Structures are given as structure tokens and as C-alpha cells.
mmCIF file of C-alpha atoms in Angstrom:
data_model
loop_
_atom_site.group_PDB
_atom_site.id
_atom_site.type_symbol
_atom_site.label_atom_id
_atom_site.label_comp_id
_atom_site.label_asym_id
_atom_site.label_seq_id
_atom_site.Cartn_x
_atom_site.Cartn_y
_atom_site.Cartn_z
ATOM 1 C CA MET K 984 61.033 10.279 251.800
ATOM 2 C CA VAL K 985 61.484 11.219 248.137
ATOM 3 C CA ARG K 986 58.532 13.072 246.647
ATOM 4 C CA ALA K 987 57.632 12.696 242.973
ATOM 5 C CA SER K 988 57.866 15.858 240.880
ATOM 6 C CA PRO K 989 54.597 17.519 239.803
ATOM 7 C CA PHE K 990 55.275 16.378 236.232
ATOM 8 C CA ILE K 991 55.600 12.742 237.308
ATOM 9 C CA ARG K 992 52.464 13.008 239.448
ATOM 10 C CA PHE K 993 50.712 14.561 236.456
ATOM 11 C CA HIS K 994 51.628 11.575 234.279
ATOM 12 C CA ARG K 995 50.609 9.087 236.969
ATOM 13 C CA SER K 996 47.223 10.725 237.347
ATOM 14 C CA LEU K 997 46.605 10.388 233.620
ATOM 15 C CA THR K 998 47.651 6.765 233.279
ATOM 16 C CA VAL K 999 44.652 5.539 235.234
ATOM 17 C CA SER K 1000 44.110 2.648 232.862
ATOM 18 C CA SER K 1001 45.844 0.987 229.982
ATOM 19 C CA CYS K 1002 43.908 1.537 226.795
ATOM 20 C CA PRO K 1003 44.603 -0.795 223.843
ATOM 21 C CA ALA K 1004 42.853 1.636 221.501
ATOM 22 C CA ALA K 1005 45.130 4.445 222.597
ATOM 23 C CA SER K 1006 48.189 2.278 221.994
ATOM 24 C CA LYS K 1007 46.822 1.391 218.573
ATOM 25 C CA VAL K 1008 46.419 5.091 217.841
ATOM 26 C CA TRP K 1009 50.092 5.679 218.560
ATOM 27 C CA SER K 1010 51.355 2.709 216.572
ATOM 28 C CA ALA K 1011 49.137 3.395 213.556
ATOM 29 C CA THR K 1012 50.266 6.940 212.871
ATOM 30 C CA ILE K 1013 53.312 7.798 210.783
ATOM 31 C CA LYS K 1014 56.079 10.364 210.670
ATOM 32 C CA ILE K 1015 55.874 13.841 209.314
ATOM 33 C CA PRO K 1016 57.749 14.279 206.007
ATOM 34 C CA GLU K 1017 61.495 13.765 206.253
ATOM 35 C CA LEU K 1018 63.697 16.618 205.074
ATOM 36 C CA LYS K 1019 65.109 16.044 201.591
ATOM 37 C CA THR K 1020 68.107 18.352 201.651
ATOM 38 C CA THR K 1021 69.943 19.765 198.644
ATOM 39 C CA GLN K 1022 73.373 21.353 198.325
ATOM 40 C CA VAL K 1023 74.015 25.090 198.216
ATOM 41 C CA SER K 1024 75.779 26.007 194.995
ATOM 42 C CA SER K 1025 79.464 26.825 195.430
ATOM 43 C CA THR K 1026 78.980 29.880 193.215
ATOM 44 C CA ILE K 1027 76.574 31.792 195.502
ATOM 45 C CA PRO K 1028 77.032 33.598 198.863
ATOM 46 C CA ASP K 1029 76.738 31.102 201.732
ATOM 47 C CA ILE K 1030 77.079 32.756 205.152
ATOM 48 C CA SER K 1031 76.997 31.022 208.522
ATOM 49 C CA ASP K 1032 78.993 33.140 210.979
ATOM 50 C CA ASN K 1033 79.252 36.761 209.842
ATOM 51 C CA LEU K 1034 76.345 38.852 211.151
ATOM 52 C CA ASP K 1035 77.346 42.051 209.344
ATOM 53 C CA ALA K 1036 77.695 40.307 206.001
ATOM 54 C CA ALA K 1037 74.428 38.449 206.501
ATOM 55 C CA ALA K 1038 72.514 41.612 207.380
ATOM 56 C CA ARG K 1039 73.997 43.494 204.457
ATOM 57 C CA LEU K 1040 72.971 40.706 202.067
ATOM 58 C CA VAL K 1041 69.348 40.797 203.280
ATOM 59 C CA THR K 1042 69.276 44.623 203.341
ATOM 60 C CA ASP K 1043 70.525 44.859 199.757
ATOM 61 C CA PHE K 1044 68.024 42.194 198.662
ATOM 62 C CA LEU K 1045 65.120 44.129 200.194
ATOM 63 C CA ASP K 1046 66.405 47.411 198.758
ATOM 64 C CA VAL K 1047 66.779 46.106 195.222
ATOM 65 C CA HIS K 1048 63.337 44.472 195.276
ATOM 66 C CA LYS K 1049 61.606 47.027 197.507
ATOM 67 C CA GLY K 1050 57.834 46.650 197.479
ATOM 68 C CA LYS K 1051 58.036 43.476 195.417
ATOM 69 C CA THR K 1052 59.555 40.942 197.853
ATOM 70 C CA LEU K 1053 57.448 37.994 198.993
ATOM 71 C CA VAL K 1054 58.417 36.427 202.329
ATOM 72 C CA VAL K 1055 57.757 32.751 203.154
ATOM 73 C CA THR K 1056 58.157 31.778 206.818
ATOM 74 C CA GLY K 1057 58.265 28.586 208.853
ATOM 75 C CA ALA K 1058 58.512 27.394 212.445
ATOM 76 C CA GLY K 1059 61.954 28.920 212.918
ATOM 77 C CA VAL K 1060 60.475 32.400 213.210
ATOM 78 C CA SER K 1061 58.354 31.400 216.233
ATOM 79 C CA THR K 1062 60.913 29.597 218.393
ATOM 80 C CA ASP K 1063 61.804 32.858 220.156
ATOM 81 C CA SER K 1064 58.129 33.063 221.163
ATOM 82 C CA GLY K 1065 58.450 29.778 223.056
ATOM 83 C CA ILE K 1066 56.905 27.606 220.342
ATOM 84 C CA PRO K 1067 59.207 24.722 219.341
ATOM 85 C CA ASP K 1068 59.953 23.790 215.753
ATOM 86 C CA TYR K 1069 60.213 20.303 214.292
ATOM 87 C CA ARG K 1070 63.745 20.151 212.911
ATOM 88 C CA GLY K 1071 65.792 22.798 214.730
ATOM 89 C CA ASP K 1072 68.487 22.060 217.293
ATOM 90 C CA GLU K 1073 65.839 21.671 220.025
ATOM 91 C CA GLY K 1074 63.054 20.614 217.647
ATOM 92 C CA THR K 1075 60.379 18.071 218.464
ATOM 93 C CA TYR K 1076 61.693 15.651 215.856
ATOM 94 C CA ILE K 1077 65.274 15.966 217.031
ATOM 95 C CA LYS K 1078 64.462 15.402 220.708
ATOM 96 C CA ASN K 1079 61.759 12.811 220.048
ATOM 97 C CA PRO K 1080 62.336 10.885 216.784
ATOM 98 C CA LYS K 1081 59.278 8.724 217.546
ATOM 99 C CA HIS K 1082 56.891 11.679 217.493
ATOM 100 C CA ARG K 1083 53.798 10.802 215.433
ATOM 101 C CA PRO K 1084 51.206 13.367 214.359
ATOM 102 C CA ILE K 1085 47.621 12.341 213.644
ATOM 103 C CA LEU K 1086 46.807 12.078 209.950
ATOM 104 C CA PHE K 1087 43.747 13.752 208.458
ATOM 105 C CA GLN K 1088 42.069 10.483 207.437
ATOM 106 C CA GLU K 1089 42.521 9.139 210.960
ATOM 107 C CA LEU K 1090 40.941 12.241 212.475
ATOM 108 C CA VAL K 1091 38.003 12.117 210.052
ATOM 109 C CA SER K 1092 37.287 8.399 210.422
ATOM 110 C CA SER K 1093 37.850 7.700 214.124
ATOM 111 C CA ASP K 1094 36.160 9.096 217.212
ATOM 112 C CA MET K 1095 39.090 7.828 219.295
ATOM 113 C CA PHE K 1096 41.586 9.780 217.190
ATOM 114 C CA ARG K 1097 39.465 12.915 217.598
ATOM 115 C CA ARG K 1098 39.291 12.398 221.371
ATOM 116 C CA ARG K 1099 43.051 11.914 221.478
ATOM 117 C CA TYR K 1100 43.667 15.044 219.428
ATOM 118 C CA TRP K 1101 41.298 17.266 221.412
ATOM 119 C CA ALA K 1102 42.546 16.031 224.794
ATOM 120 C CA ARG K 1103 46.151 16.797 223.844
ATOM 121 C CA GLY K 1104 45.162 20.056 222.166
ATOM 122 C CA PHE K 1105 43.157 21.064 225.231
ATOM 123 C CA MET K 1106 46.215 20.539 227.411
ATOM 124 C CA GLY K 1107 48.450 22.597 225.119
ATOM 125 C CA TRP K 1108 46.147 25.486 224.239
ATOM 126 C CA GLY K 1109 47.059 27.648 227.240
ATOM 127 C CA GLU K 1110 50.729 27.816 226.267
ATOM 128 C CA MET K 1111 49.989 28.285 222.575
ATOM 129 C CA SER K 1112 47.381 31.020 223.092
ATOM 130 C CA LYS K 1113 49.559 33.115 225.379
ATOM 131 C CA ALA K 1114 52.525 33.154 222.967
ATOM 132 C CA ARG K 1115 53.286 36.649 221.705
ATOM 133 C CA PRO K 1116 55.120 37.948 218.629
ATOM 134 C CA ASN K 1117 58.886 38.065 218.988
ATOM 135 C CA PRO K 1118 61.227 40.578 217.310
ATOM 136 C CA THR K 1119 61.204 38.615 214.048
ATOM 137 C CA HIS K 1120 57.407 38.908 213.751
ATOM 138 C CA ASP K 1121 57.547 42.583 214.684
ATOM 139 C CA ILE K 1122 60.313 43.373 212.179
ATOM 140 C CA LEU K 1123 58.522 41.561 209.357
ATOM 141 C CA ALA K 1124 55.357 43.543 210.164
ATOM 142 C CA TRP K 1125 57.448 46.715 210.063
ATOM 143 C CA LEU K 1126 58.949 45.714 206.713
ATOM 144 C CA MET K 1127 55.440 45.331 205.341
ATOM 145 C CA GLN K 1128 54.490 48.695 206.822
ATOM 146 C CA GLU K 1129 57.482 50.362 205.168
ATOM 147 C CA ASN K 1130 56.673 48.691 201.847
ATOM 148 C CA TYR K 1131 59.774 46.515 201.645
ATOM 149 C CA ILE K 1132 57.661 43.327 201.723
ATOM 150 C CA VAL K 1133 54.639 43.068 199.446
ATOM 151 C CA ASP K 1134 53.105 39.835 200.851
ATOM 152 C CA LEU K 1135 53.847 37.142 203.417
ATOM 153 C CA ILE K 1136 53.050 33.429 203.349
ATOM 154 C CA THR K 1137 53.470 31.476 206.584
ATOM 155 C CA GLN K 1138 53.344 27.755 207.264
ATOM 156 C CA ASN K 1139 52.820 28.460 210.959
ATOM 157 C CA VAL K 1140 49.431 28.005 212.623
ATOM 158 C CA ASP K 1141 50.212 30.154 215.686
ATOM 159 C CA TYR K 1142 48.611 33.413 214.447
ATOM 160 C CA LEU K 1143 51.689 35.416 215.487
ATOM 161 C CA HIS K 1144 52.253 37.123 212.117
ATOM 162 C CA ARG K 1145 48.681 38.398 212.127
ATOM 163 C CA ARG K 1146 48.947 39.461 215.750
ATOM 164 C CA ALA K 1147 52.102 41.471 215.001
ATOM 165 C CA ALA K 1148 50.467 43.021 211.934
ATOM 166 C CA PHE K 1149 47.312 43.896 213.882
ATOM 167 C CA MET K 1150 49.369 45.605 216.582
ATOM 168 C CA LEU K 1151 51.250 47.685 214.024
ATOM 169 C CA ASP K 1152 48.089 48.358 211.996
ATOM 170 C CA HIS K 1153 46.438 49.743 215.116
ATOM 171 C CA GLU K 1154 49.364 52.070 215.743
ATOM 172 C CA LYS K 1155 49.696 53.256 212.141
ATOM 173 C CA GLU K 1156 46.004 53.051 211.134
ATOM 174 C CA LYS K 1157 46.974 51.193 207.989
ATOM 175 C CA GLY K 1158 45.977 47.602 207.320
ATOM 176 C CA HIS K 1159 48.487 44.933 206.296
ATOM 177 C CA SER K 1160 47.127 41.737 207.857
ATOM 178 C CA ASP K 1161 45.136 41.022 204.678
ATOM 179 C CA ARG K 1162 48.462 40.546 202.881
ATOM 180 C CA ILE K 1163 49.252 37.460 204.984
ATOM 181 C CA VAL K 1164 48.345 33.951 203.823
ATOM 182 C CA GLU K 1165 48.330 31.191 206.460
ATOM 183 C CA LEU K 1166 49.164 28.270 204.187
ATOM 184 C CA HIS K 1167 48.345 25.605 206.775
ATOM 185 C CA GLY K 1168 45.522 27.439 208.544
ATOM 186 C CA THR K 1169 45.306 28.596 212.141
ATOM 187 C CA LEU K 1170 44.740 26.992 215.532
ATOM 188 C CA PHE K 1171 42.701 30.020 216.551
ATOM 189 C CA GLN K 1172 39.586 28.760 214.765
ATOM 190 C CA VAL K 1173 37.648 25.495 214.976
ATOM 191 C CA GLU K 1174 35.584 24.017 212.146
ATOM 192 C CA CYS K 1175 32.867 21.390 211.859
ATOM 193 C CA LEU K 1176 33.702 18.656 209.383
ATOM 194 C CA ASP K 1177 30.024 18.186 208.509
ATOM 195 C CA CYS K 1178 28.445 21.638 208.113
ATOM 196 C CA ARG K 1179 31.746 23.602 207.793
ATOM 197 C CA SER K 1180 30.724 26.174 210.403
ATOM 198 C CA THR K 1181 33.672 27.865 212.122
ATOM 199 C CA PHE K 1182 34.065 28.980 215.728
ATOM 200 C CA ASP K 1183 36.522 30.928 217.836
ATOM 201 C CA ARG K 1184 39.085 28.648 219.537
ATOM 202 C CA HIS K 1185 38.967 30.575 222.827
ATOM 203 C CA ASP K 1186 35.206 29.982 223.043
ATOM 204 C CA TYR K 1187 35.654 26.304 222.170
ATOM 205 C CA GLN K 1188 38.333 25.937 224.856
ATOM 206 C CA ARG K 1189 35.834 27.177 227.454
ATOM 207 C CA ARG K 1190 33.381 24.511 226.306
ATOM 208 C CA LEU K 1191 36.107 21.839 226.493
ATOM 209 C CA PHE K 1192 36.948 23.039 230.004
ATOM 210 C CA ALA K 1193 33.310 22.826 231.161
ATOM 211 C CA ARG K 1194 32.737 19.345 229.713
ATOM 212 C CA ASN K 1195 35.954 17.772 230.992
ATOM 213 C CA PRO K 1196 36.362 18.613 234.708
ATOM 214 C CA TYR K 1197 38.850 15.785 235.330
ATOM 215 C CA TRP K 1198 41.142 16.943 232.527
ATOM 216 C CA ALA K 1199 40.595 20.561 233.541
ATOM 217 C CA ASN K 1200 41.803 19.712 237.044
ATOM 218 C CA LEU K 1201 44.957 18.141 235.576
ATOM 219 C CA LEU K 1202 45.464 21.240 233.472
ATOM 220 C CA THR K 1203 45.437 23.557 236.473
ATOM 221 C CA SER K 1204 47.561 21.448 238.812
ATOM 222 C CA GLY K 1205 51.282 20.742 238.679
ATOM 223 C CA GLU K 1206 53.807 21.035 235.858
ATOM 224 C CA LYS K 1207 52.490 20.995 232.292
ATOM 225 C CA PRO K 1208 53.669 18.606 229.548
ATOM 226 C CA LYS K 1209 55.823 20.093 226.796
ATOM 227 C CA ILE K 1210 53.959 21.649 223.909
ATOM 228 C CA ASN K 1211 54.496 20.553 220.295
ATOM 229 C CA PRO K 1212 54.842 22.958 217.337
ATOM 230 C CA ASP K 1213 51.210 22.389 216.366
ATOM 231 C CA GLY K 1214 49.829 23.223 219.792
ATOM 232 C CA ASP K 1215 49.171 19.799 221.315
ATOM 233 C CA VAL K 1216 51.263 18.065 224.002
ATOM 234 C CA GLU K 1217 53.049 14.774 224.472
ATOM 235 C CA LEU K 1218 51.289 12.329 226.827
ATOM 236 C CA PRO K 1219 52.200 8.744 227.807
ATOM 237 C CA ASP K 1220 51.314 5.941 225.399
ATOM 238 C CA ASP K 1221 48.875 4.269 227.788
ATOM 239 C CA VAL K 1222 46.676 7.285 228.508
ATOM 240 C CA SER K 1223 42.975 6.590 228.009
ATOM 241 C CA TYR K 1224 41.038 9.214 226.068
ATOM 242 C CA ALA K 1225 37.725 7.344 226.278
ATOM 243 C CA ASP K 1226 36.183 9.788 228.741
ATOM 244 C CA PHE K 1227 37.186 12.975 226.923
ATOM 245 C CA ASP K 1228 34.036 14.826 225.845
ATOM 246 C CA ILE K 1229 34.206 16.730 222.527
ATOM 247 C CA PRO K 1230 31.718 19.634 222.446
ATOM 248 C CA PRO K 1231 29.338 19.358 219.474
ATOM 249 C CA CYS K 1232 28.957 21.896 216.678
ATOM 250 C CA ASN K 1233 26.631 24.740 217.670
ATOM 251 C CA GLN K 1234 24.982 24.610 214.246
ATOM 252 C CA CYS K 1235 24.445 20.931 213.406
ATOM 253 C CA SER K 1236 25.374 19.104 216.664
ATOM 254 C CA SER K 1237 28.062 17.014 214.970
ATOM 255 C CA ARG K 1238 31.021 16.034 217.141
ATOM 256 C CA ARG K 1239 33.332 15.763 214.131
ATOM 257 C CA MET K 1240 35.231 18.909 215.040
ATOM 258 C CA LYS K 1241 38.781 19.903 214.103
ATOM 259 C CA PRO K 1242 40.976 22.995 214.366
ATOM 260 C CA ARG K 1243 41.060 24.969 211.122
ATOM 261 C CA VAL K 1244 44.544 23.731 210.286
ATOM 262 C CA VAL K 1245 45.804 21.462 207.531
ATOM 263 C CA PHE K 1246 46.606 18.022 208.952
ATOM 264 C CA PHE K 1247 49.164 15.696 207.401
ATOM 265 C CA GLY K 1248 47.400 13.973 204.517
ATOM 266 C CA GLU K 1249 44.854 16.774 204.099
ATOM 267 C CA ASN K 1250 44.764 18.939 200.992
ATOM 268 C CA ILE K 1251 45.162 22.690 201.292
ATOM 269 C CA LYS K 1252 41.954 24.437 200.203
ATOM 270 C CA PRO K 1253 42.146 25.532 196.539
ATOM 271 C CA HIS K 1254 41.537 29.224 197.286
ATOM 272 C CA VAL K 1255 44.508 29.232 199.690
ATOM 273 C CA THR K 1256 46.762 27.487 197.172
ATOM 274 C CA ASN K 1257 45.685 29.921 194.452
ATOM 275 C CA ALA K 1258 46.290 32.942 196.683
ATOM 276 C CA ALA K 1259 49.803 31.711 197.575
ATOM 277 C CA GLU K 1260 50.716 30.943 193.956
ATOM 278 C CA ASN K 1261 49.436 34.352 192.839
ATOM 279 C CA MET K 1262 51.640 36.005 195.451
ATOM 280 C CA VAL K 1263 54.648 34.191 193.996
ATOM 281 C CA ARG K 1264 53.748 35.217 190.442
ATOM 282 C CA GLN K 1265 53.130 38.857 191.369
ATOM 283 C CA SER K 1266 56.364 39.193 193.350
ATOM 284 C CA GLU K 1267 59.767 40.095 191.975
ATOM 285 C CA ALA K 1268 61.798 38.115 194.541
ATOM 286 C CA VAL K 1269 61.204 35.599 197.349
ATOM 287 C CA LEU K 1270 62.809 35.554 200.800
ATOM 288 C CA VAL K 1271 62.505 32.351 202.860
ATOM 289 C CA ILE K 1272 62.876 32.828 206.632
ATOM 290 C CA GLY K 1273 63.019 30.102 209.282
ATOM 291 C CA SER K 1274 61.798 27.206 207.161
ATOM 292 C CA SER K 1275 63.460 24.005 205.993
ATOM 293 C CA LEU K 1276 60.709 23.749 203.338
ATOM 294 C CA ALA K 1277 60.370 20.044 204.119
ATOM 295 C CA THR K 1278 56.667 19.985 203.279
ATOM 296 C CA TYR K 1279 55.866 19.919 199.570
ATOM 297 C CA SER K 1280 53.206 22.632 199.966
ATOM 298 C CA SER K 1281 55.895 25.199 200.792
ATOM 299 C CA TYR K 1282 58.700 23.797 198.626
ATOM 300 C CA ARG K 1283 56.525 23.909 195.506
ATOM 301 C CA LEU K 1284 56.133 27.691 195.936
ATOM 302 C CA ILE K 1285 59.905 28.148 195.911
ATOM 303 C CA ARG K 1286 60.196 25.812 192.947
ATOM 304 C CA LEU K 1287 57.581 27.929 191.152
ATOM 305 C CA ALA K 1288 59.572 31.085 191.902
ATOM 306 C CA ASN K 1289 62.680 29.422 190.488
ATOM 307 C CA GLU K 1290 60.815 28.359 187.343
ATOM 308 C CA LEU K 1291 59.689 31.976 186.900
ATOM 309 C CA LYS K 1292 63.345 33.122 187.186
ATOM 310 C CA LYS K 1293 62.760 35.027 190.431
ATOM 311 C CA PRO K 1294 65.711 35.300 192.849
ATOM 312 C CA VAL K 1295 65.297 33.358 196.089
ATOM 313 C CA GLY K 1296 67.137 34.206 199.297
ATOM 314 C CA ILE K 1297 67.124 31.833 202.294
ATOM 315 C CA LEU K 1298 67.671 32.809 205.935
ATOM 316 C CA CYS K 1299 67.439 29.601 207.964
ATOM 317 C CA LYS K 1300 69.628 27.674 210.386
ATOM 318 C CA GLY K 1301 70.533 24.317 208.890
ATOM 319 C CA SER K 1302 69.809 22.773 205.511
ATOM 320 C CA THR K 1303 66.625 23.286 203.502
ATOM 321 C CA ARG K 1304 64.958 21.432 200.686
ATOM 322 C CA ALA K 1305 65.491 24.386 198.345
ATOM 323 C CA ASP K 1306 69.159 25.181 198.995
ATOM 324 C CA ALA K 1307 70.032 24.262 195.416
ATOM 325 C CA LEU K 1308 67.502 26.832 194.133
ATOM 326 C CA ALA K 1309 68.779 29.723 196.245
ATOM 327 C CA SER K 1310 70.492 32.867 194.988
ATOM 328 C CA TRP K 1311 72.125 33.074 198.426
ATOM 329 C CA LYS K 1312 71.902 31.247 201.752
ATOM 330 C CA ILE K 1313 72.357 32.458 205.344
ATOM 331 C CA SER K 1314 72.567 29.647 207.922
ATOM 332 C CA MET K 1315 71.926 31.786 210.998
ATOM 333 C CA GLY K 1316 69.116 32.578 213.431
ATOM 334 C CA CYS K 1317 66.400 34.916 212.173
ATOM 335 C CA THR K 1318 66.200 37.462 214.972
ATOM 336 C CA PRO K 1319 69.787 38.809 215.188
ATOM 337 C CA VAL K 1320 70.054 39.122 211.410
ATOM 338 C CA LEU K 1321 66.703 40.881 211.025
ATOM 339 C CA GLN K 1322 67.400 43.222 213.938
ATOM 340 C CA ARG K 1323 70.568 44.360 212.172
ATOM 341 C CA VAL K 1324 68.669 44.633 208.876
ATOM 342 C CA GLN K 1325 66.038 46.866 210.480
ATOM 343 C CA GLN K 1326 68.751 49.042 211.985
ATOM 344 C CA GLN K 1327 70.444 49.454 208.592
ATOM 345 C CA LEU K 1328 67.176 50.242 206.805
ATOM 346 C CA LYS K 1329 66.139 52.780 209.430
ATOM 347 C CA GLU K 1330 69.494 54.522 209.026
ATOM 348 C CA LYS K 1331 68.906 54.732 205.274
ATOM 349 C CA LEU K 1332 65.376 56.098 205.801
ATOM 350 C CA ASP K 1333 66.782 58.792 208.100
ATOM 351 C CA GLU K 1334 69.378 59.950 205.568
#
């Protein structure tokens, strides 16, 4: 007798009924922005296979612009923490071209979309919340501590840059986490769409757990579905979300709740945009790490830097939207390059 794997049994237990509304949800959503690549100029350094040369290029860049370098990061810095990216070799969009995120207007206007989002987010929160900073996060926190980096803007919603900064701040008794802007928000807070109250995500997860015993049982039994970069999971098309209970706001009792992240189709809050643009203006140089800059919200910051005649360095595997604006490009993984950079800088500090 052949026994089904836990993952298959997990899927079977979810597909208890075919739900036309759920299928409509899947078919109505659209793709995340496609990457509009540009060509690296033939007149600039373009490194893809020489670790020493790559590290030296970044080290010199940070030395020349010490204390005035702004760093902009993307999903590529968190893959070593177990969080997938969208467009990398093993990215969600590469492995599943049909992946469809929920749009902001869909979340705001439809209770079914909100149930779908929160059910999938509930299933993925355990993996997302236990992710820890990897060497790239730690090295960037160290570079801020040593005054090589002045500010950091991240597109990631995983809180890992702040966690790394908090850990180093605690050790050194010097605060740097206030120099980090989370351009697209964070999954670690929940907000009410009606009264704008915010709540801790861990507390909200406990409320989700208590109100959804059937889903909670699925969460604690068998193999878990694969997590997406934004913290939710992939579930079969015919899953019914009709019975998923969204805990109401503690302040106004509204059930129109969302994580405090920027959904596709949602505008970034003006104070966040202003803070990010001011960081670009106040910097002397910009270093992009682990981001293809496919979203306009991040690309426009690099375009602004270019308009202000600030040098832009890019450390990212694969093509980016801003390759044509770069002063140099390194098409390699973040961690090995930054580990060598830290080693070189520490040697210089010890001289």
C-alpha cells in the first residue's frame, strides 16, 4: 500500500469543497511588475566571477564615500535566511510563472480576498517569523556601526535589517535602527483599514490561531506549503476560504485588517517616500544590494541619485532595471562578496 506524503494529505484536507469565489479570486489577480532590464555600459567595471576584484571594488567604494553611502536592498539579501525572492534562480516567479499576488484594491473591497490573504498569511507566518538575519544583514549592520553606511533603505518586509541592527545596537549601546527605512512596510505589524490602529503581528497570529481551530490543526500537522517572499503560502486553486475567521480590530471592531505592508497597487505613504528621497539627496553615493529594482518605487530612487550625479554601485545576481545607470556592476551573490569586504575593512581598521 502506497501512503500519501504529508504534503499531499495536507492539500487534500484543505480541498474539502470547490469554491467558485476562490477560483475567481485567483483568475482576477494579475502579475507583479515584470523586470524591464537595461544594459550595463561597456565602459564601466562589470564583474561576474572574480571574488577578489568584486570585494575590492565595493571596499574602495565604501572607503571613498565613507559615512556618506546610502544602501538600497531587495529580496536577494534575505534568501540566505530561507526567505525566497521573486526573480532569482529559485525565485517564486521563476518556479511558478502563474503566481498572482492580491492587489490592494481587491483586499480593500472584498471580504473573500481578505479571507484568502489572511488564511495564506496565517499558514506562512511561522516560517517568516522565525527567520533570522544572515551574514549579509549582520555585515550591513556592522558597516552602519563603523560609519561606512549612513542610511539604509530596504524593500523587504521581513524585519531582518532591523533585527540585525537591534542585535548590534544592544551589544554596542549605540542606536542605528532609526537609520533604516522599510520602503514597503513590515509584516510584523497589522493595521486596521478603518481607524488606522496598529497591532503587533505576533499577538494577531495568536488571535487567528484561536479563531480558526481547523486551520490551526492543519498548520501543526504534516509538511507545510512553501512560503512566498511576502510571507504567505501557495495553496490549491479550489481551496475554500469561506470559513476563515478574521479577528476584528481591538479599537473599532472592523474586520478590514491588513498587514502594514504596501500591496501591489497601493501607494507608499508620503512620509516614507519623503524620508527615502531625503536619504538619497543627503548621501554622496548609493550602493544597491540584492535587488533587481523591478518595482518603480525603488527604481525611481536610483534614477534620482543618477539625476543628482551621485555614483551608483550595484551588487546583484542577474540583470537589474538600473544597470544602465550604474557606475559599476557586480553580478554575484551578496554574502561572499560582503564577507570579503568586511575582512578587508577590518584589516584596514587594524593597521
